[in-house]
PDB file of C-alpha atoms in Angstrom:
ATOM      1  CA  ASP A 262      -3.464  16.330   5.921  1.00 70.00           C
ATOM      2  CA  GLN A 263      -3.247  14.436   2.636  1.00 82.00           C
ATOM      3  CA  GLN A 264       0.419  14.456   1.621  1.00 92.00           C
ATOM      4  CA  VAL A 265      -0.205  12.450  -1.566  1.00 96.00           C
ATOM      5  CA  LYS A 266      -3.213  13.419  -3.633  1.00 96.00           C
ATOM      6  CA  GLN A 267      -4.900  11.729  -6.542  1.00 97.00           C
ATOM      7  CA  ASN A 268      -7.615  14.158  -7.515  1.00 93.00           C
ATOM      8  CA  SER A 269      -9.315  12.030 -10.155  1.00 95.00           C
ATOM      9  CA  PRO A 270     -11.346   9.230  -8.562  1.00 95.00           C
ATOM     10  CA  SER A 271     -11.891   7.590 -11.939  1.00 97.00           C
ATOM     11  CA  LEU A 272     -10.707   7.563 -15.544  1.00 97.00           C
ATOM     12  CA  SER A 273     -12.165   5.817 -18.581  1.00 98.00           C
ATOM     13  CA  VAL A 274     -10.204   5.220 -21.809  1.00 98.00           C
ATOM     14  CA  GLN A 275     -10.549   3.172 -24.963  1.00 98.00           C
ATOM     15  CA  GLU A 276      -8.402   0.132 -25.551  1.00 98.00           C
ATOM     16  CA  GLY A 277      -5.227   1.029 -27.424  1.00 97.00           C
ATOM     17  CA  ARG A 278      -5.224   4.665 -26.315  1.00 98.00           C
ATOM     18  CA  ILE A 279      -3.038   6.301 -23.673  1.00 98.00           C
ATOM     19  CA  SER A 280      -4.050   6.343 -20.002  1.00 98.00           C
ATOM     20  CA  ILE A 281      -2.613   9.182 -17.917  1.00 98.00           C
ATOM     21  CA  LEU A 282      -2.955   8.948 -14.160  1.00 98.00           C
ATOM     22  CA  ASN A 283      -1.948  11.974 -12.101  1.00 98.00           C
ATOM     23  CA  CYS A 284      -0.619  12.436  -8.600  1.00 98.00           C
ATOM     24  CA  ASP A 285       0.406  15.496  -6.562  1.00 97.00           C
ATOM     25  CA  TYR A 286       2.344  15.614  -3.327  1.00 96.00           C
ATOM     26  CA  THR A 287       3.072  18.236  -0.719  1.00 93.00           C
ATOM     27  CA  ASN A 288       6.095  16.885   1.146  1.00 88.00           C
ATOM     28  CA  SER A 289       9.322  17.799  -0.621  1.00 87.00           C
ATOM     29  CA  MET A 290      11.224  15.340   1.585  1.00 87.00           C
ATOM     30  CA  PHE A 291       9.873  12.304  -0.237  1.00 90.00           C
ATOM     31  CA  ASP A 292      12.741  10.426  -1.913  1.00 88.00           C
ATOM     32  CA  TYR A 293      10.927   7.940  -4.094  1.00 92.00           C
ATOM     33  CA  PHE A 294       7.535   7.532  -5.669  1.00 95.00           C
ATOM     34  CA  LEU A 295       5.889   4.246  -6.504  1.00 94.00           C
ATOM     35  CA  TRP A 296       2.796   3.198  -8.393  1.00 97.00           C
ATOM     36  CA  TYR A 297       0.686   0.239  -7.365  1.00 96.00           C
ATOM     37  CA  LYS A 298      -2.202  -1.457  -9.134  1.00 97.00           C
ATOM     38  CA  LYS A 299      -5.017  -3.106  -7.199  1.00 95.00           C
ATOM     39  CA  TYR A 300      -7.666  -5.513  -8.424  1.00 94.00           C
ATOM     40  CA  PRO A 301     -10.761  -6.173  -6.273  1.00 90.00           C
ATOM     41  CA  ALA A 302     -10.175  -8.667  -3.443  1.00 85.00           C
ATOM     42  CA  GLU A 303      -6.403  -8.575  -3.975  1.00 90.00           C
ATOM     43  CA  GLY A 304      -3.596  -6.632  -2.379  1.00 92.00           C
ATOM     44  CA  PRO A 305      -1.817  -3.829  -4.260  1.00 94.00           C
ATOM     45  CA  THR A 306       0.808  -4.952  -6.774  1.00 94.00           C
ATOM     46  CA  PHE A 307       3.955  -2.926  -7.394  1.00 93.00           C
ATOM     47  CA  LEU A 308       4.230  -1.476 -10.917  1.00 95.00           C
ATOM     48  CA  ILE A 309       7.037   1.045 -11.214  1.00 95.00           C
ATOM     49  CA  SER A 310       9.014   3.522  -9.156  1.00 93.00           C
ATOM     50  CA  ILE A 311      10.984   6.707  -9.682  1.00 94.00           C
ATOM     51  CA  SER A 312      13.647   8.455  -7.670  1.00 92.00           C
ATOM     52  CA  SER A 313      13.175  12.114  -6.801  1.00 91.00           C
ATOM     53  CA  ILE A 314      16.386  12.896  -8.685  1.00 92.00           C
ATOM     54  CA  LYS A 315      15.024  11.525 -11.961  1.00 95.00           C
ATOM     55  CA  ASP A 316      12.324  12.929 -14.200  1.00 96.00           C
ATOM     56  CA  LYS A 317      11.349   9.790 -16.092  1.00 97.00           C
ATOM     57  CA  ASN A 318      11.365   6.037 -15.681  1.00 97.00           C
ATOM     58  CA  GLU A 319      10.066   3.566 -18.229  1.00 97.00           C
ATOM     59  CA  ASP A 320       9.174  -0.112 -18.009  1.00 96.00           C
ATOM     60  CA  GLY A 321       7.445  -1.600 -21.007  1.00 97.00           C
ATOM     61  CA  ARG A 322       4.045   0.014 -21.464  1.00 98.00           C
ATOM     62  CA  PHE A 323       4.396   1.993 -18.226  1.00 98.00           C
ATOM     63  CA  THR A 324       6.227   5.323 -17.918  1.00 98.00           C
ATOM     64  CA  VAL A 325       6.312   7.538 -14.871  1.00 98.00           C
ATOM     65  CA  PHE A 326       7.147  11.228 -15.176  1.00 98.00           C
ATOM     66  CA  LEU A 327       8.171  13.405 -12.244  1.00 97.00           C
ATOM     67  CA  ASN A 328       8.021  17.208 -12.171  1.00 96.00           C
ATOM     68  CA  LYS A 329       9.705  17.999  -8.895  1.00 94.00           C
ATOM     69  CA  SER A 330       9.210  21.757  -9.069  1.00 94.00           C
ATOM     70  CA  ALA A 331       5.467  21.239  -9.457  1.00 96.00           C
ATOM     71  CA  LYS A 332       5.408  18.337  -6.985  1.00 96.00           C
ATOM     72  CA  HIS A 333       3.559  16.352  -9.601  1.00 97.00           C
ATOM     73  CA  LEU A 334       3.946  12.933 -11.134  1.00 97.00           C
ATOM     74  CA  SER A 335       2.039  10.989 -13.716  1.00 98.00           C
ATOM     75  CA  LEU A 336       1.804   7.395 -14.882  1.00 98.00           C
ATOM     76  CA  HIS A 337       1.346   6.816 -18.610  1.00 98.00           C
ATOM     77  CA  ILE A 338       0.105   3.481 -19.908  1.00 98.00           C
ATOM     78  CA  VAL A 339       0.503   2.982 -23.648  1.00 97.00           C
ATOM     79  CA  PRO A 340      -1.286   1.205 -25.198  1.00 98.00           C
ATOM     80  CA  SER A 341      -4.015   0.657 -22.637  1.00 98.00           C
ATOM     81  CA  GLN A 342      -5.489  -2.846 -22.416  1.00 97.00           C
ATOM     82  CA  PRO A 343      -8.720  -4.069 -20.798  1.00 97.00           C
ATOM     83  CA  GLY A 344      -6.629  -6.036 -18.277  1.00 96.00           C
ATOM     84  CA  ASP A 345      -5.247  -2.709 -17.035  1.00 97.00           C
ATOM     85  CA  SER A 346      -8.651  -1.917 -15.524  1.00 98.00           C
ATOM     86  CA  ALA A 347      -7.957  -1.578 -11.794  1.00 97.00           C
ATOM     87  CA  VAL A 348      -7.429   0.983  -9.052  1.00 97.00           C
ATOM     88  CA  TYR A 349      -4.041   2.705  -9.323  1.00 98.00           C
ATOM     89  CA  PHE A 350      -2.378   4.095  -6.220  1.00 97.00           C
ATOM     90  CA  CYS A 351       0.396   6.634  -6.155  1.00 97.00           C
ATOM     91  CA  ALA A 352       2.641   6.237  -3.115  1.00 96.00           C
ATOM     92  CA  ALA A 353       5.625   8.091  -1.727  1.00 94.00           C
ATOM     93  CA  LEU A 354       8.520   6.771   0.296  1.00 90.00           C
ATOM     94  CA  GLY A 355      10.023   8.897   3.028  1.00 79.00           C
ATOM     95  CA  SER A 356      13.650   9.773   3.455  1.00 69.00           C
ATOM     96  CA  GLY A 357      16.178   9.036   6.157  1.00 67.00           C
ATOM     97  CA  GLY A 358      14.596   7.355   9.147  1.00 66.00           C
ATOM     98  CA  SER A 359      11.264   6.883   7.341  1.00 70.00           C
ATOM     99  CA  ASN A 360      12.652   5.250   4.232  1.00 74.00           C
ATOM    100  CA  TYR A 361      10.411   2.231   4.681  1.00 83.00           C
ATOM    101  CA  LYS A 362       6.978   3.836   5.128  1.00 88.00           C
ATOM    102  CA  LEU A 363       4.695   4.350   2.158  1.00 92.00           C
ATOM    103  CA  THR A 364       2.204   7.213   2.067  1.00 93.00           C
ATOM    104  CA  PHE A 365      -0.591   6.449  -0.400  1.00 96.00           C
ATOM    105  CA  GLY A 366      -3.037   8.575  -2.337  1.00 97.00           C
ATOM    106  CA  LYS A 367      -6.702   7.632  -2.438  1.00 97.00           C
ATOM    107  CA  GLY A 368      -6.387   5.913  -5.794  1.00 97.00           C
ATOM    108  CA  THR A 369      -7.824   6.317  -9.281  1.00 98.00           C
ATOM    109  CA  LEU A 370     -10.116   3.696 -10.804  1.00 98.00           C
ATOM    110  CA  LEU A 371      -9.046   3.106 -14.402  1.00 98.00           C
ATOM    111  CA  THR A 372     -11.510   1.485 -16.781  1.00 98.00           C
ATOM    112  CA  VAL A 373     -10.235   0.446 -20.205  1.00 98.00           C
ATOM    113  CA  ASN A 374     -13.091  -0.204 -22.586  1.00 96.00           C
ATOM    114  CA  PRO A 375     -12.680  -2.770 -25.387  1.00 94.00           C
TER     115      PRO A 375
ATOM    116  CA  ASP B 296       7.276 -19.219  -2.090  1.00 55.00           C
ATOM    117  CA  THR B 297       3.651 -18.293  -2.680  1.00 72.00           C
ATOM    118  CA  GLY B 298       3.920 -14.644  -1.682  1.00 91.00           C
ATOM    119  CA  VAL B 299       2.426 -12.959   1.365  1.00 96.00           C
ATOM    120  CA  SER B 300      -0.377 -14.966   2.915  1.00 96.00           C
ATOM    121  CA  GLN B 301      -3.049 -13.517   5.189  1.00 97.00           C
ATOM    122  CA  ASN B 302      -5.662 -15.370   7.213  1.00 97.00           C
ATOM    123  CA  PRO B 303      -8.544 -15.208   7.515  1.00 97.00           C
ATOM    124  CA  ARG B 304      -9.662 -13.489   4.305  1.00 96.00           C
ATOM    125  CA  HIS B 305     -12.869 -12.296   5.906  1.00 97.00           C
ATOM    126  CA  LYS B 306     -13.902 -11.837   9.525  1.00 97.00           C
ATOM    127  CA  ILE B 307     -17.272 -10.720  10.838  1.00 98.00           C
ATOM    128  CA  THR B 308     -17.377 -10.044  14.545  1.00 98.00           C
ATOM    129  CA  LYS B 309     -19.672  -8.454  17.072  1.00 97.00           C
ATOM    130  CA  ARG B 310     -18.708  -5.156  18.615  1.00 97.00           C
ATOM    131  CA  GLY B 311     -16.674  -5.689  21.753  1.00 97.00           C
ATOM    132  CA  GLN B 312     -15.148  -8.996  20.681  1.00 98.00           C
ATOM    133  CA  ASN B 313     -11.432  -9.559  20.161  1.00 98.00           C
ATOM    134  CA  VAL B 314     -10.041 -10.605  16.786  1.00 98.00           C
ATOM    135  CA  THR B 315      -6.630 -11.769  15.631  1.00 98.00           C
ATOM    136  CA  PHE B 316      -5.254 -11.796  12.105  1.00 97.00           C
ATOM    137  CA  ARG B 317      -2.198 -13.633  10.851  1.00 98.00           C
ATOM    138  CA  CYS B 318       0.312 -12.732   8.167  1.00 98.00           C
ATOM    139  CA  ASP B 319       2.964 -15.018   6.687  1.00 97.00           C
ATOM    140  CA  PRO B 320       5.461 -12.900   4.736  1.00 96.00           C
ATOM    141  CA  ILE B 321       7.840 -13.950   1.990  1.00 93.00           C
ATOM    142  CA  SER B 322      10.396 -16.009   3.862  1.00 89.00           C
ATOM    143  CA  GLU B 323      13.532 -14.073   2.917  1.00 88.00           C
ATOM    144  CA  HIS B 324      11.973 -10.667   3.603  1.00 90.00           C
ATOM    145  CA  ASN B 325      13.144  -9.139   6.855  1.00 90.00           C
ATOM    146  CA  ARG B 326      10.677  -6.232   6.955  1.00 93.00           C
ATOM    147  CA  LEU B 327       6.980  -6.650   7.628  1.00 96.00           C
ATOM    148  CA  TYR B 328       4.281  -3.994   7.628  1.00 96.00           C
ATOM    149  CA  TRP B 329       0.621  -3.679   8.523  1.00 97.00           C
ATOM    150  CA  TYR B 330      -1.606  -1.217   6.698  1.00 97.00           C
ATOM    151  CA  ARG B 331      -5.310  -0.472   6.965  1.00 96.00           C
ATOM    152  CA  GLN B 332      -7.538   0.511   4.071  1.00 95.00           C
ATOM    153  CA  THR B 333     -11.034   1.904   4.443  1.00 94.00           C
ATOM    154  CA  LEU B 334     -13.535   2.505   1.655  1.00 90.00           C
ATOM    155  CA  GLY B 335     -12.427   5.198  -0.771  1.00 90.00           C
ATOM    156  CA  GLN B 336      -9.032   5.638   0.866  1.00 93.00           C
ATOM    157  CA  GLY B 337      -5.556   4.431   0.138  1.00 95.00           C
ATOM    158  CA  PRO B 338      -3.788   2.087   2.545  1.00 95.00           C
ATOM    159  CA  GLU B 339      -2.614   3.778   5.750  1.00 95.00           C
ATOM    160  CA  PHE B 340       0.484   2.710   7.649  1.00 94.00           C
ATOM    161  CA  LEU B 341      -0.105   1.047  11.006  1.00 95.00           C
ATOM    162  CA  THR B 342       3.142  -0.560  12.098  1.00 95.00           C
ATOM    163  CA  TYR B 343       6.453  -1.982  10.921  1.00 92.00           C
ATOM    164  CA  PHE B 344       8.818  -4.737  12.004  1.00 94.00           C
ATOM    165  CA  GLN B 345      12.408  -5.332  11.085  1.00 92.00           C
ATOM    166  CA  ASN B 346      12.986  -8.978  11.916  1.00 90.00           C
ATOM    167  CA  GLU B 347      11.249  -9.434  15.298  1.00 90.00           C
ATOM    168  CA  ALA B 348      11.588  -5.825  16.454  1.00 91.00           C
ATOM    169  CA  GLN B 349       8.575  -3.525  16.151  1.00 90.00           C
ATOM    170  CA  LEU B 350      10.231  -0.254  15.153  1.00 90.00           C
ATOM    171  CA  GLU B 351       7.322   2.082  14.555  1.00 89.00           C
ATOM    172  CA  LYS B 352       3.660   2.308  15.467  1.00 90.00           C
ATOM    173  CA  SER B 353       1.329   4.830  13.864  1.00 90.00           C
ATOM    174  CA  ARG B 354      -0.875   7.020  16.016  1.00 88.00           C
ATOM    175  CA  LEU B 355      -3.711   5.226  14.207  1.00 83.00           C
ATOM    176  CA  LEU B 356      -2.813   2.173  16.289  1.00 86.00           C
ATOM    177  CA  SER B 357      -4.726   2.726  19.506  1.00 89.00           C
ATOM    178  CA  ASP B 358      -4.079   0.818  22.722  1.00 92.00           C
ATOM    179  CA  ARG B 359      -6.634  -1.761  21.600  1.00 96.00           C
ATOM    180  CA  PHE B 360      -4.326  -2.834  18.786  1.00 96.00           C
ATOM    181  CA  SER B 361      -1.258  -4.983  19.280  1.00 95.00           C
ATOM    182  CA  ALA B 362       1.040  -6.575  16.754  1.00 96.00           C
ATOM    183  CA  GLU B 363       3.730  -9.161  17.211  1.00 95.00           C
ATOM    184  CA  ARG B 364       6.285 -10.893  15.064  1.00 95.00           C
ATOM    185  CA  PRO B 365       7.807 -13.655  17.183  1.00 89.00           C
ATOM    186  CA  LYS B 366      11.052 -15.051  15.826  1.00 85.00           C
ATOM    187  CA  GLY B 367      10.935 -12.622  12.912  1.00 84.00           C
ATOM    188  CA  SER B 368       8.697 -14.864  10.843  1.00 90.00           C
ATOM    189  CA  PHE B 369       4.895 -14.625  10.768  1.00 95.00           C
ATOM    190  CA  SER B 370       3.064 -11.728  12.395  1.00 97.00           C
ATOM    191  CA  THR B 371      -0.220 -11.349  14.206  1.00 97.00           C
ATOM    192  CA  LEU B 372      -2.388  -8.272  14.598  1.00 97.00           C
ATOM    193  CA  GLU B 373      -4.872  -8.351  17.462  1.00 97.00           C
ATOM    194  CA  ILE B 374      -7.704  -5.909  17.997  1.00 97.00           C
ATOM    195  CA  GLN B 375      -9.326  -5.965  21.412  1.00 97.00           C
ATOM    196  CA  ARG B 376     -12.867  -4.746  22.150  1.00 97.00           C
ATOM    197  CA  THR B 377     -13.608  -4.122  18.492  1.00 97.00           C
ATOM    198  CA  GLU B 378     -15.589  -1.056  17.461  1.00 96.00           C
ATOM    199  CA  GLN B 379     -17.551  -0.428  14.276  1.00 96.00           C
ATOM    200  CA  GLY B 380     -14.887   2.056  13.197  1.00 95.00           C
ATOM    201  CA  ASP B 381     -12.403  -0.804  13.056  1.00 96.00           C
ATOM    202  CA  SER B 382     -14.205  -2.201  10.014  1.00 97.00           C
ATOM    203  CA  ALA B 383     -11.639  -2.086   7.212  1.00 96.00           C
ATOM    204  CA  MET B 384      -9.311  -4.133   5.051  1.00 96.00           C
ATOM    205  CA  TYR B 385      -6.140  -4.981   6.958  1.00 97.00           C
ATOM    206  CA  LEU B 386      -3.196  -5.444   4.626  1.00 97.00           C
ATOM    207  CA  CYS B 387       0.115  -7.057   5.436  1.00 98.00           C
ATOM    208  CA  ALA B 388       3.199  -6.485   3.308  1.00 96.00           C
ATOM    209  CA  SER B 389       6.811  -7.541   3.393  1.00 95.00           C
ATOM    210  CA  SER B 390      10.031  -6.382   1.805  1.00 91.00           C
ATOM    211  CA  PHE B 391      13.758  -6.906   1.823  1.00 87.00           C
ATOM    212  CA  ALA B 392      15.412  -3.993   3.588  1.00 81.00           C
ATOM    213  CA  ASN B 393      16.528  -1.226   1.214  1.00 76.00           C
ATOM    214  CA  ARG B 394      15.003  -2.908  -1.831  1.00 77.00           C
ATOM    215  CA  GLU B 395      11.610  -1.284  -1.406  1.00 75.00           C
ATOM    216  CA  VAL B 396      12.212   1.001  -4.364  1.00 73.00           C
ATOM    217  CA  SER B 397      13.526  -1.560  -6.827  1.00 77.00           C
ATOM    218  CA  ASP B 398      11.221  -4.386  -5.815  1.00 80.00           C
ATOM    219  CA  GLY B 399       8.380  -2.623  -4.046  1.00 82.00           C
ATOM    220  CA  TYR B 400       6.600  -4.133  -1.127  1.00 90.00           C
ATOM    221  CA  THR B 401       4.758  -7.406  -1.668  1.00 93.00           C
ATOM    222  CA  PHE B 402       1.263  -7.150  -0.271  1.00 96.00           C
ATOM    223  CA  GLY B 403      -1.026  -9.925   0.817  1.00 96.00           C
ATOM    224  CA  SER B 404      -4.653 -10.063  -0.261  1.00 96.00           C
ATOM    225  CA  GLY B 405      -5.774  -8.654   3.058  1.00 97.00           C
ATOM    226  CA  THR B 406      -8.233  -9.536   5.802  1.00 97.00           C
ATOM    227  CA  ARG B 407     -11.567  -7.772   5.529  1.00 97.00           C
ATOM    228  CA  LEU B 408     -12.962  -7.073   8.996  1.00 98.00           C
ATOM    229  CA  THR B 409     -16.610  -6.226   9.522  1.00 97.00           C
ATOM    230  CA  VAL B 410     -17.712  -5.246  13.010  1.00 98.00           C
ATOM    231  CA  VAL B 411     -21.482  -5.488  13.522  1.00 96.00           C
TER     232      VAL B 411
END
């Protein structure tokens, strides 16, 4: 049972435009959500996180929005740059005794065209 | 500190052979994790250590898999009697306890295992 879902396997945007990556989850017990970026032949790199009690967190060009009632979050990248081309994973962190274990979605391949 | 280091980067082995991977975490991190990633999937949790204690093992980790973290430093993941279904990228990550949200995990580049 996929608890974290990224329904778009790929996304293509033009340089300078906004990239919006979406993620849905089913487990309301998740406390935190994190986004990771992964280049080929490298491990995932942490980008940004958000607590389940917040609805927005911003860090430079990256903003994550959380809609808890819809169990939906999104990562906005503005403006998109060719170097942002990578696979983006949405991940959720459990609560209480599982507050160390990440549950990942399948990822979305973002391609930013020059 | 150069981050999380994993060796080897690639391993090709024949079915039925044993393999061992090594992970050197960031030195001040007290938590260490192993994840497995197969094609088209996100990383899946395998096991977790806090210092030298292995505190959780996923049901994905069959009896053929064993992980150790002697002295709370580096870790090894051994797979005995490898099967073709074990072919995957094995990722190691480390973190400082209770800073996973602010700092995230730090992942290594992984060991890609191919069982032929």
